[in-house]
C-alpha cells in the first residue's frame, strides 16, 4: 500500500474521532472516540470488502429482526463473542477470596417461588434430584445471615421453564441463608444444553464450526445488604464441555464436585426419593463488600 493511501485512511479516522470532540458528556466522548478508532482499525487491518460490509449489515439486521421481548439475539451475540464475559470480568475485580462472577444469561425470571431451607426448587422439572448445600460468608469468613439466594437452571431436556409456551414455573426459586449463613435445598443435577441457535447467532456458530453447547451449570444470584451482588454459576467437575463453553462462562474456581449417590443412598434430610439415584454438591459463597 502506498504511503498516500495509508495517510488517506489515517486522516479519515482522525476526522471521525475529532467529530466527537464537542460531546458534552465526557464518558460518551471517550466511548465514541475509542469505538471509532477500534472499528476503523478493524476495517483497515482485514481490508474489509464492500460485499463483506453488506453481509455484516444483513447479519445485524437479521439479529434485530429476531429480537423481541422474549428473545434477545444481540445479547446472545455479545455472549458468543465473549464480550459479555469480558464485561463481567472488568466489572467484578478480584477481591480477597470472594467468589468469582460469571454471565447472567437470558433465563433469569423475577418473582421466583420462595422455598424453605431444605425445600425443593425443581417444581416438577425433569431431572435427577441434587442436594445443594453451602454457606454465605464475607471475605473475613464471617457468616452472612439472611442473604437472598436465587437459583435457576435448565431441566433434563435442556430447557428453562420460560422457554416453554405454557406458564410453568420450574427449576427456579429463592431462599435465605440461615443465622449461621448456611443454606441447603434440593435442585436437579445440571446437564448440558445448547444456547438458542435457530437464528443468526446459531448460523454464525455453524459457519465457524463452533458448538452452541453450554457446560452443565446451576445459576446463582446472591444479594445481601452492604455486599456486592454476586451473579455466578457452579459447574460440574468432569463435564466434557468445560473447555468449550459457548459463552466462555467457565472459571476453574466455579467447577465443583457433584457426587453421584446411587439409588438407596440415604438422603441428608431423610427424604424418600422412591428408589431414585441423586447427587450432592457443596458450594461456599464468599461475598465482596459493595464498595471495597
Ligand atoms: C445461560 O446460562 O442461561 C445462558 C447464558 C448465555 C447465553 C444463553 C444462555
Ligand atoms: Fe444457563
PDB file of N, CA and C in Angstrom, residues 5 70 101 119 126 142 147 149 152-153 159 164 168 183 187 215 228 259 274 280:
ATOM      1  N   UNK A   5      -1.981   6.267   0.342  1.00  0.00           N
ATOM      2  CA  UNK A   5      -3.195   5.530   0.730  1.00  0.00           C
ATOM      3  C   UNK A   5      -3.280   5.432   2.253  1.00  0.00           C
ATOM      4  N   UNK A  70     -38.976 -11.487  24.272  1.00  0.00           N
ATOM      5  CA  UNK A  70     -38.663 -12.825  24.785  1.00  0.00           C
ATOM      6  C   UNK A  70     -37.340 -13.354  24.261  1.00  0.00           C
ATOM      7  N   UNK A 101     -17.510 -14.167  39.601  1.00  0.00           N
ATOM      8  CA  UNK A 101     -18.783 -13.962  38.890  1.00  0.00           C
ATOM      9  C   UNK A 101     -18.705 -14.574  37.497  1.00  0.00           C
ATOM     10  N   UNK A 119     -35.927 -27.087  51.140  1.00  0.00           N
ATOM     11  CA  UNK A 119     -37.022 -27.241  50.177  1.00  0.00           C
ATOM     12  C   UNK A 119     -36.511 -27.621  48.800  1.00  0.00           C
ATOM     13  N   UNK A 126     -38.067 -32.139  34.981  1.00  0.00           N
ATOM     14  CA  UNK A 126     -37.434 -33.442  34.806  1.00  0.00           C
ATOM     15  C   UNK A 126     -35.962 -33.355  35.159  1.00  0.00           C
ATOM     16  N   UNK A 142     -16.734 -14.230  58.104  1.00  0.00           N
ATOM     17  CA  UNK A 142     -17.924 -14.060  58.961  1.00  0.00           C
ATOM     18  C   UNK A 142     -19.173 -14.486  58.186  1.00  0.00           C
ATOM     19  N   UNK A 147     -28.914 -13.679  53.554  1.00  0.00           N
ATOM     20  CA  UNK A 147     -28.587 -13.379  52.146  1.00  0.00           C
ATOM     21  C   UNK A 147     -29.658 -14.021  51.262  1.00  0.00           C
ATOM     22  N   UNK A 149     -30.709 -15.889  48.123  1.00  0.00           N
ATOM     23  CA  UNK A 149     -30.028 -16.777  47.182  1.00  0.00           C
ATOM     24  C   UNK A 149     -31.036 -17.178  46.111  1.00  0.00           C
ATOM     25  N   UNK A 152     -31.473 -20.824  39.498  1.00  0.00           N
ATOM     26  CA  UNK A 152     -32.263 -21.237  38.335  1.00  0.00           C
ATOM     27  C   UNK A 152     -31.420 -22.141  37.433  1.00  0.00           C
ATOM     28  N   UNK A 153     -32.100 -23.021  36.714  1.00  0.00           N
ATOM     29  CA  UNK A 153     -31.365 -23.987  35.887  1.00  0.00           C
ATOM     30  C   UNK A 153     -32.275 -24.566  34.812  1.00  0.00           C
ATOM     31  N   UNK A 159     -34.051 -27.259  28.658  1.00  0.00           N
ATOM     32  CA  UNK A 159     -34.841 -26.027  28.544  1.00  0.00           C
ATOM     33  C   UNK A 159     -35.130 -25.419  29.910  1.00  0.00           C
ATOM     34  N   UNK A 164     -40.685 -22.700  27.550  1.00  0.00           N
ATOM     35  CA  UNK A 164     -41.885 -23.452  27.177  1.00  0.00           C
ATOM     36  C   UNK A 164     -43.026 -22.470  26.932  1.00  0.00           C
ATOM     37  N   UNK A 168     -45.478 -22.471  32.971  1.00  0.00           N
ATOM     38  CA  UNK A 168     -44.905 -23.223  34.096  1.00  0.00           C
ATOM     39  C   UNK A 168     -43.779 -22.434  34.796  1.00  0.00           C
ATOM     40  N   UNK A 183     -27.029 -22.628  53.892  1.00  0.00           N
ATOM     41  CA  UNK A 183     -28.226 -22.893  53.072  1.00  0.00           C
ATOM     42  C   UNK A 183     -28.179 -24.325  52.587  1.00  0.00           C
ATOM     43  N   UNK A 187     -32.345 -29.414  44.221  1.00  0.00           N
ATOM     44  CA  UNK A 187     -32.497 -28.910  42.852  1.00  0.00           C
ATOM     45  C   UNK A 187     -32.441 -30.139  41.943  1.00  0.00           C
ATOM     46  N   UNK A 215     -21.597 -25.768  29.029  1.00  0.00           N
ATOM     47  CA  UNK A 215     -21.260 -26.754  30.065  1.00  0.00           C
ATOM     48  C   UNK A 215     -22.380 -26.754  31.115  1.00  0.00           C
ATOM     49  N   UNK A 228     -21.454  -6.753  47.519  1.00  0.00           N
ATOM     50  CA  UNK A 228     -21.543  -6.699  46.062  1.00  0.00           C
ATOM     51  C   UNK A 228     -22.421  -7.865  45.603  1.00  0.00           C
ATOM     52  N   UNK A 259     -21.257 -35.152  43.627  1.00  0.00           N
ATOM     53  CA  UNK A 259     -21.064 -36.563  43.967  1.00  0.00           C
ATOM     54  C   UNK A 259     -22.330 -37.336  43.646  1.00  0.00           C
ATOM     55  N   UNK A 274     -38.001 -42.502  46.427  1.00  0.00           N
ATOM     56  CA  UNK A 274     -38.682 -43.574  45.695  1.00  0.00           C
ATOM     57  C   UNK A 274     -37.708 -44.434  44.897  1.00  0.00           C
ATOM     58  N   UNK A 280     -25.087 -34.797  45.065  1.00  0.00           N
ATOM     59  CA  UNK A 280     -24.951 -33.727  46.057  1.00  0.00           C
ATOM     60  C   UNK A 280     -23.751 -32.866  45.715  1.00  0.00           C
TER      61      UNK A 280
END
